[in-house]
Amino acid sequence: MKPWNVEICDVTLRDGEQTPGVSFTCEEKMAIASLLDETGVEVIEAGFPVVSKNEYKCVREICRMGLDAQICCLARATQGDIDAAIGCEVDLVSIFIATSDLHMRIKYRCSSDEMLERALKMVDYAHDHGIRVRFAAEDASRTDPSFLQKMYAAGADHGAEYSGFADTLGYLTPVEMMQFMKETGSKVSNKLAIHCHNDLGCATANTITAAECGAFQLHTTVNGIGERTGNARLEEVLVLLRLKGDVDRYDLTRLPELSAQVEKCSGIAMMDTKPVVGKNAFSHESGIHIAAMLDDPDTYEYLHPEMVGRERRYILGKHTGRKAIEHVIASKGCTLSPDQVHWVLCRVKQISEGKCNVTDEVLMNLLREARDQGEEA
């Protein structure tokens, strides 16, 4: 299979920071940027420099870190925003305008053609100052496709390297994203960038669907943080690119550290059941599952933990079977008789059904008790 032709633009430091209650220090932004770079992310959107002096400073400092990744920032179609991007020395500026009829009417109070004409002047201005441009449509998924095509064609004619499509409200399903790619995305003459939100839970699926249909730049955030319910999750997108798109240039073993760093800096705790980086992603309790996995992990794991720097865990609880308990007991360097193993298994189930966790400490106490009973007998 030919690998999908894609790159990642991670927007954790900009859209991710727009998560309610989240604010990164410059040091935190730089630490996250460094880990993104080590993972192999090609473009890092460092911030929105015009919003404050400190944000401007943070974006400029990241630009001067000497990373392999290209550094991007966000800008409205105004000269002040573009000047801030120029001052920060970014490689790429994302100039966006809202394009849906609703947004045009409420935010700009002018016609779409008038707004497009103003925005193209800013594309020219940035391009003339040596900055690569992504010309992006906000609320693109609710925009008249004919206007989108007109906007993207004009942006490309004015030197924009990318055309940006934002599903700002998380409005699309994967089938609808596929339809967009077929009817509009395929007609874009420059590189198409896809930016998906997760309001309906489809951000990662929509992003991967777009990639499979030919989108080039995929926007992500670490742990899926971002406005409201967040964005497409970097860790899920990278794993799907490896397993479904044959894209193997990213260092997936860095994902746990990157996820933990963003969890710490954002203060947003990771759910145990989250794919790839969640505590339970590679944890197994079912006796039926574990019995098969001891012979071949492929029976109940499509994604293996080693690929993403994780380890497999067998959890003891009410669903544990004999083969699993024997394996865990042996891994502790303990030898018990069949009757002792049966006793430990029964106690594990009793403890679990009482809503108590069978921790390593609890298990070791059970093993000692089982041995002591055997010696007394």
Short mmCIF file of C-alpha atoms in Angstrom, two decimals:
data_model
loop_
_atom_site.label_atom_id
_atom_site.label_comp_id
_atom_site.label_asym_id
_atom_site.label_seq_id
_atom_site.Cartn_x
_atom_site.Cartn_y
_atom_site.Cartn_z
CA MET A 1 0.00 0.00 0.00
CA LYS A 2 1.25 3.47 -0.85
CA PRO A 3 1.48 5.64 2.31
CA TRP A 4 -1.02 8.47 2.56
CA ASN A 5 0.45 11.85 1.62
CA VAL A 6 -0.11 13.85 4.79
CA GLU A 7 1.49 16.08 7.38
CA ILE A 8 0.44 17.02 10.91
CA CYS A 9 -0.20 20.55 12.10
CA ASP A 10 -0.65 20.29 15.85
CA VAL A 11 -2.67 23.17 17.33
CA THR A 12 -2.42 22.27 21.04
CA LEU A 13 -0.63 25.51 21.86
CA ARG A 14 -3.33 27.61 20.20
CA ASP A 15 -6.70 25.86 19.90
CA GLY A 16 -5.84 23.55 22.79
CA GLU A 17 -5.18 26.56 24.98
CA GLN A 18 -8.64 27.85 24.12
CA THR A 19 -10.04 25.05 26.28
CA PRO A 20 -12.04 26.77 29.03
CA GLY A 21 -9.79 27.35 32.03
CA VAL A 22 -6.52 26.40 30.29
CA SER A 23 -3.55 28.74 30.03
CA PHE A 24 0.02 27.65 29.32
CA THR A 25 3.11 29.51 30.50
CA CYS A 26 5.84 30.19 27.93
CA GLU A 27 7.97 27.49 29.54
CA GLU A 28 5.12 24.99 29.27
CA LYS A 29 4.50 25.89 25.64
CA MET A 30 8.16 25.41 24.84
CA ALA A 31 8.29 22.04 26.63
CA ILE A 32 5.23 20.82 24.71
CA ALA A 33 6.64 22.16 21.44
CA SER A 34 9.89 20.29 22.04
CA LEU A 35 8.06 17.00 22.58
CA LEU A 36 5.89 17.57 19.50
CA ASP A 37 9.06 18.15 17.50
CA GLU A 38 10.66 14.96 18.85
CA THR A 39 7.53 13.03 17.88
CA GLY A 40 7.99 14.21 14.30
CA VAL A 41 5.12 16.68 13.95
CA GLU A 42 5.82 18.79 10.87
CA VAL A 43 3.98 22.01 11.80
CA ILE A 44 3.33 23.45 15.27
CA GLU A 45 0.74 26.21 15.62
CA ALA A 46 2.33 28.12 18.48
CA GLY A 47 -0.41 30.61 19.26
CA PHE A 48 -2.37 33.71 18.32
CA PRO A 49 0.26 36.44 18.85
CA VAL A 50 -1.97 39.49 18.54
CA VAL A 51 -4.06 38.58 21.63
CA SER A 52 -1.46 39.77 24.17
CA LYS A 53 2.15 40.81 24.66
CA ASN A 54 2.87 37.58 26.49
CA GLU A 55 1.35 35.48 23.71
CA TYR A 56 3.48 37.37 21.18
CA LYS A 57 6.58 36.65 23.29
CA CYS A 58 5.74 32.95 23.60
CA VAL A 59 5.24 32.50 19.86
CA ARG A 60 8.49 34.33 19.10
CA GLU A 61 10.42 32.24 21.65
CA ILE A 62 9.15 29.01 20.10
CA CYS A 63 10.16 30.30 16.66
CA ARG A 64 13.70 30.77 18.01
CA MET A 65 14.03 27.29 19.53
CA GLY A 66 15.60 25.88 16.38
CA LEU A 67 13.08 23.05 16.04
CA ASP A 68 12.80 20.91 12.92
CA ALA A 69 9.06 21.60 12.84
CA GLN A 70 7.74 24.64 10.98
CA ILE A 71 6.14 27.18 13.32
CA CYS A 72 2.71 28.58 12.50
CA CYS A 73 0.41 31.13 14.11
CA LEU A 74 -3.18 32.24 13.70
CA ALA A 75 -4.26 35.63 12.33
CA ARG A 76 -7.45 37.35 11.35
CA ALA A 77 -7.50 39.06 7.96
CA THR A 78 -6.26 42.35 9.41
CA GLN A 79 -2.90 44.05 9.02
CA GLY A 80 -2.30 44.23 12.76
CA ASP A 81 -2.61 40.46 13.07
CA ILE A 82 -0.31 39.89 10.10
CA ASP A 83 2.26 42.34 11.47
CA ALA A 84 2.28 40.40 14.74
CA ALA A 85 2.95 37.19 12.82
CA ILE A 86 5.76 38.87 10.87
CA GLY A 87 7.29 40.17 14.10
CA CYS A 88 7.28 36.69 15.63
CA GLU A 89 9.19 35.35 12.63
CA VAL A 90 6.81 32.46 12.01
CA ASP A 91 7.23 30.21 8.98
CA LEU A 92 3.52 30.02 8.22
CA VAL A 93 0.55 32.22 9.07
CA SER A 94 -3.00 30.93 9.05
CA ILE A 95 -5.23 33.78 7.87
CA PHE A 96 -8.85 32.92 8.49
CA ILE A 97 -12.22 34.38 7.70
CA ALA A 98 -15.65 33.11 8.65
CA THR A 99 -17.38 32.00 5.46
CA SER A 100 -20.87 30.73 6.34
CA ASP A 101 -23.80 33.03 5.62
CA LEU A 102 -24.64 33.12 9.33
CA HIS A 103 -21.15 34.16 10.37
CA MET A 104 -20.86 36.69 7.55
CA ARG A 105 -24.10 38.33 8.62
CA ILE A 106 -23.46 38.34 12.37
CA LYS A 107 -19.71 38.99 12.51
CA TYR A 108 -18.85 41.04 9.44
CA ARG A 109 -22.10 42.62 8.30
CA CYS A 110 -20.91 42.65 4.71
CA SER A 111 -21.21 40.46 1.65
CA SER A 112 -19.03 37.41 1.15
CA ASP A 113 -17.39 38.99 -1.89
CA GLU A 114 -16.49 42.12 0.07
CA MET A 115 -14.96 40.08 2.88
CA LEU A 116 -13.04 37.91 0.44
CA GLU A 117 -11.59 40.97 -1.28
CA ARG A 118 -10.37 42.38 2.05
CA ALA A 119 -8.89 39.05 3.09
CA LEU A 120 -7.00 38.55 -0.17
CA LYS A 121 -5.19 41.83 0.42
CA MET A 122 -3.90 40.39 3.68
CA VAL A 123 -2.84 37.19 1.92
CA ASP A 124 -0.85 39.39 -0.49
CA TYR A 125 0.57 41.40 2.40
CA ALA A 126 1.82 38.31 4.26
CA HIS A 127 3.10 36.71 1.07
CA ASP A 128 4.98 39.90 0.15
CA HIS A 129 6.70 39.78 3.55
CA GLY A 130 8.05 36.29 2.94
CA ILE A 131 5.64 34.32 5.09
CA ARG A 132 3.90 31.24 3.76
CA VAL A 133 0.12 31.45 4.01
CA ARG A 134 -2.71 29.11 4.88
CA PHE A 135 -5.96 30.75 3.78
CA ALA A 136 -8.61 29.20 6.01
CA ALA A 137 -12.39 29.17 6.09
CA GLU A 138 -13.99 29.22 9.54
CA ASP A 139 -17.34 27.40 9.73
CA ALA A 140 -16.48 25.97 6.32
CA SER A 141 -18.70 22.93 6.85
CA ARG A 142 -21.80 25.17 6.84
CA THR A 143 -20.62 27.30 3.92
CA ASP A 144 -21.99 27.33 0.38
CA PRO A 145 -19.64 24.98 -1.53
CA SER A 146 -19.54 27.31 -4.53
CA PHE A 147 -18.20 30.14 -2.36
CA LEU A 148 -15.63 27.84 -0.78
CA GLN A 149 -14.36 26.86 -4.21
CA LYS A 150 -14.19 30.52 -5.20
CA MET A 151 -12.33 31.42 -2.01
CA TYR A 152 -9.82 28.59 -2.30
CA ALA A 153 -9.12 29.30 -5.96
CA ALA A 154 -8.58 33.00 -5.25
CA GLY A 155 -6.30 32.24 -2.30
CA ALA A 156 -4.16 29.94 -4.40
CA ASP A 157 -3.96 32.56 -7.14
CA HIS A 158 -2.69 35.02 -4.51
CA GLY A 159 0.05 32.67 -3.37
CA ALA A 160 -1.55 30.79 -0.46
CA GLU A 161 0.21 27.45 -0.02
CA TYR A 162 -2.72 25.88 1.82
CA SER A 163 -6.49 26.09 1.76
CA GLY A 164 -7.96 25.54 5.22
CA PHE A 165 -11.28 23.80 5.90
CA ALA A 166 -12.57 24.12 9.46
CA ASP A 167 -15.47 22.06 10.76
CA THR A 168 -15.73 24.65 13.51
CA LEU A 169 -18.86 23.30 15.16
CA GLY A 170 -18.04 19.62 14.76
CA TYR A 171 -20.99 19.56 12.39
CA LEU A 172 -19.97 16.78 10.00
CA THR A 173 -20.13 13.01 10.09
CA PRO A 174 -17.46 10.93 8.28
CA VAL A 175 -19.87 10.27 5.39
CA GLU A 176 -20.47 14.01 5.02
CA MET A 177 -16.71 14.66 5.19
CA MET A 178 -16.20 12.13 2.41
CA GLN A 179 -18.83 13.92 0.34
CA PHE A 180 -17.10 17.27 0.90
CA MET A 181 -13.77 15.82 -0.18
CA LYS A 182 -15.35 14.40 -3.32
CA GLU A 183 -17.28 17.51 -4.34
CA THR A 184 -15.06 20.37 -3.09
CA GLY A 185 -11.80 19.17 -1.55
CA SER A 186 -10.72 17.36 -4.68
CA LYS A 187 -10.97 20.61 -6.64
CA VAL A 188 -8.51 22.53 -4.43
CA SER A 189 -5.38 23.36 -6.41
CA ASN A 190 -3.05 23.83 -3.44
CA LYS A 191 -2.65 21.81 -0.22
CA LEU A 192 -5.86 21.17 1.69
CA ALA A 193 -5.76 21.52 5.49
CA ILE A 194 -8.48 19.91 7.64
CA HIS A 195 -9.38 21.25 11.10
CA CYS A 196 -12.06 19.25 12.95
CA HIS A 197 -13.86 19.86 16.24
CA ASN A 198 -15.39 17.13 18.35
CA ASP A 199 -18.86 18.39 19.31
CA LEU A 200 -20.54 15.26 17.94
CA GLY A 201 -17.63 12.95 18.75
CA CYS A 202 -16.46 12.67 15.13
CA ALA A 203 -13.30 14.83 15.04
CA THR A 204 -10.75 12.04 14.73
CA ALA A 205 -12.95 10.00 12.38
CA ASN A 206 -13.58 13.02 10.16
CA THR A 207 -9.87 13.86 10.08
CA ILE A 208 -8.85 10.34 9.07
CA THR A 209 -11.65 10.18 6.49
CA ALA A 210 -10.37 13.42 4.96
CA ALA A 211 -6.81 12.06 4.92
CA GLU A 212 -7.89 8.87 3.20
CA CYS A 213 -9.72 10.99 0.61
CA GLY A 214 -6.67 13.16 -0.15
CA ALA A 215 -6.42 15.93 2.48
CA PHE A 216 -2.79 16.85 3.14
CA GLN A 217 -2.50 18.80 6.40
CA LEU A 218 -4.28 17.31 9.41
CA HIS A 219 -4.92 19.43 12.51
CA THR A 220 -4.72 17.80 15.93
CA THR A 221 -4.37 18.55 19.62
CA VAL A 222 -2.69 16.40 22.26
CA ASN A 223 -5.34 14.57 24.33
CA GLY A 224 -7.96 16.18 22.11
CA ILE A 225 -8.18 19.36 24.19
CA GLY A 226 -9.64 22.50 22.64
CA GLU A 227 -12.72 24.70 22.43
CA ARG A 228 -15.80 23.12 24.01
CA THR A 229 -15.34 19.36 23.45
CA GLY A 230 -11.97 19.70 21.75
CA ASN A 231 -10.33 18.69 18.49
CA ALA A 232 -9.06 15.60 16.71
CA ARG A 233 -6.69 13.76 19.06
CA LEU A 234 -3.04 13.67 17.97
CA GLU A 235 -2.39 10.27 19.54
CA GLU A 236 -5.36 8.66 17.77
CA VAL A 237 -4.63 10.30 14.42
CA LEU A 238 -0.96 9.22 14.46
CA VAL A 239 -1.83 5.62 15.35
CA LEU A 240 -4.49 5.49 12.64
CA LEU A 241 -2.03 6.91 10.12
CA ARG A 242 0.39 4.11 11.03
CA LEU A 243 -2.14 1.28 11.01
CA LYS A 244 -4.46 2.40 8.21
CA GLY A 245 -2.37 4.81 6.13
CA ASP A 246 1.04 3.09 6.30
CA VAL A 247 2.62 6.35 7.53
CA ASP A 248 5.49 5.25 9.77
CA ARG A 249 7.70 8.33 10.21
CA TYR A 250 6.28 9.48 13.57
CA ASP A 251 7.80 8.31 16.87
CA LEU A 252 4.71 6.90 18.53
CA THR A 253 6.67 5.88 21.64
CA ARG A 254 6.79 9.57 22.63
CA LEU A 255 3.00 9.80 22.90
CA PRO A 256 2.67 8.76 26.58
CA GLU A 257 5.18 11.41 27.69
CA LEU A 258 3.58 14.04 25.46
CA SER A 259 0.11 13.20 26.75
CA ALA A 260 1.27 13.33 30.37
CA GLN A 261 2.96 16.70 29.79
CA VAL A 262 -0.20 18.24 28.36
CA GLU A 263 -2.31 16.65 31.09
CA LYS A 264 -0.06 18.26 33.70
CA CYS A 265 0.13 21.68 32.03
CA SER A 266 -3.57 21.88 31.16
CA GLY A 267 -4.89 20.44 34.41
CA ILE A 268 -7.31 18.28 32.40
CA ALA A 269 -7.19 14.70 33.65
CA MET A 270 -7.16 11.89 31.13
CA MET A 271 -10.03 9.40 31.23
CA ASP A 272 -8.84 5.85 31.93
CA THR A 273 -10.70 4.54 28.89
CA LYS A 274 -9.13 6.89 26.33
CA PRO A 275 -7.51 5.08 23.37
CA VAL A 276 -3.72 4.92 23.13
CA VAL A 277 -2.82 6.95 26.24
CA GLY A 278 -5.59 6.09 28.73
CA LYS A 279 -4.68 4.00 31.80
CA ASN A 280 -6.88 1.11 30.63
CA ALA A 281 -5.95 1.19 26.94
CA PHE A 282 -3.90 -2.01 27.27
CA SER A 283 -5.42 -3.44 30.45
CA HIS A 284 -7.30 -6.75 30.34
CA GLU A 285 -9.46 -8.41 32.99
CA SER A 286 -11.74 -10.86 31.17
CA GLY A 287 -10.58 -14.41 31.74
CA ILE A 288 -11.66 -15.44 28.24
CA HIS A 289 -9.58 -12.65 26.72
CA ILE A 290 -6.48 -13.22 28.82
CA ALA A 291 -6.48 -16.98 28.28
CA ALA A 292 -6.33 -16.40 24.51
CA MET A 293 -3.83 -13.53 24.72
CA LEU A 294 -1.35 -15.63 26.68
CA ASP A 295 -1.12 -17.76 23.55
CA ASP A 296 -1.33 -14.88 21.04
CA PRO A 297 -1.87 -11.18 21.91
CA ASP A 298 -3.38 -10.58 18.47
CA THR A 299 -6.55 -12.32 19.64
CA TYR A 300 -7.64 -9.23 21.59
CA GLU A 301 -5.19 -6.47 20.60
CA TYR A 302 -5.09 -4.83 17.19
CA LEU A 303 -2.86 -2.02 18.47
CA HIS A 304 0.01 -3.47 20.48
CA PRO A 305 1.24 -1.43 23.48
CA GLU A 306 4.91 -1.56 22.45
CA MET A 307 4.13 0.51 19.35
CA VAL A 308 3.12 3.47 21.50
CA GLY A 309 5.57 3.06 24.37
CA ARG A 310 3.10 1.30 26.69
CA GLU A 311 2.95 -2.06 28.48
CA ARG A 312 0.21 -4.65 28.61
CA ARG A 313 -1.47 -5.18 32.00
CA TYR A 314 -3.54 -8.09 33.24
CA ILE A 315 -6.00 -6.86 35.86
CA LEU A 316 -7.43 -9.15 38.53
CA GLY A 317 -11.14 -8.87 39.26
CA LYS A 318 -14.50 -10.63 39.15
CA HIS A 319 -14.00 -11.58 35.48
CA THR A 320 -10.58 -13.17 36.03
CA GLY A 321 -10.15 -16.82 35.03
CA ARG A 322 -7.85 -19.58 36.25
CA LYS A 323 -5.33 -19.27 33.44
CA ALA A 324 -4.94 -15.55 34.08
CA ILE A 325 -4.48 -15.99 37.84
CA GLU A 326 -1.89 -18.71 37.26
CA HIS A 327 0.01 -16.40 34.91
CA VAL A 328 -0.03 -13.49 37.35
CA ILE A 329 1.00 -15.69 40.29
CA ALA A 330 3.92 -17.08 38.27
CA SER A 331 4.98 -13.57 37.25
CA LYS A 332 5.33 -12.77 40.97
CA GLY A 333 7.78 -15.66 41.34
CA CYS A 334 5.34 -17.65 43.46
CA THR A 335 4.44 -21.34 43.19
CA LEU A 336 1.12 -22.56 44.60
CA SER A 337 -0.77 -25.82 44.49
CA PRO A 338 -3.94 -26.08 42.37
CA ASP A 339 -6.06 -25.83 45.52
CA GLN A 340 -4.19 -22.71 46.65
CA VAL A 341 -4.61 -21.13 43.22
CA HIS A 342 -8.34 -21.85 43.37
CA TRP A 343 -8.56 -20.25 46.82
CA VAL A 344 -6.74 -17.10 45.61
CA LEU A 345 -9.02 -16.88 42.55
CA CYS A 346 -12.15 -17.12 44.72
CA ARG A 347 -10.85 -14.42 47.07
CA VAL A 348 -9.98 -12.14 44.11
CA LYS A 349 -13.56 -12.40 42.85
CA GLN A 350 -15.01 -11.73 46.30
CA ILE A 351 -12.84 -8.68 46.84
CA SER A 352 -13.63 -7.28 43.38
CA GLU A 353 -17.37 -7.76 43.78
CA GLY A 354 -17.10 -5.72 46.97
CA LYS A 355 -15.97 -2.79 44.78
CA CYS A 356 -12.36 -3.01 46.02
CA ASN A 357 -9.36 -3.04 43.70
CA VAL A 358 -7.06 -6.04 43.75
CA THR A 359 -3.81 -4.09 43.90
CA ASP A 360 -0.34 -5.67 43.94
CA GLU A 361 -0.30 -5.23 47.71
CA VAL A 362 -3.66 -6.99 48.10
CA LEU A 363 -2.53 -9.80 45.79
CA MET A 364 0.75 -10.35 47.66
CA ASN A 365 -1.16 -10.56 50.92
CA LEU A 366 -3.44 -13.19 49.37
CA LEU A 367 -0.45 -15.19 48.14
CA ARG A 368 1.15 -15.14 51.57
CA GLU A 369 -2.13 -16.19 53.16
CA ALA A 370 -2.52 -19.03 50.66
CA ARG A 371 1.01 -20.27 51.38
CA ASP A 372 0.48 -20.05 55.12
CA GLN A 373 -2.72 -22.10 54.84
CA GLY A 374 -0.86 -24.70 52.80
CA GLU A 375 1.93 -24.97 55.38
CA GLU A 376 -0.60 -25.36 58.21
CA ALA A 377 -2.33 -28.15 56.31
#
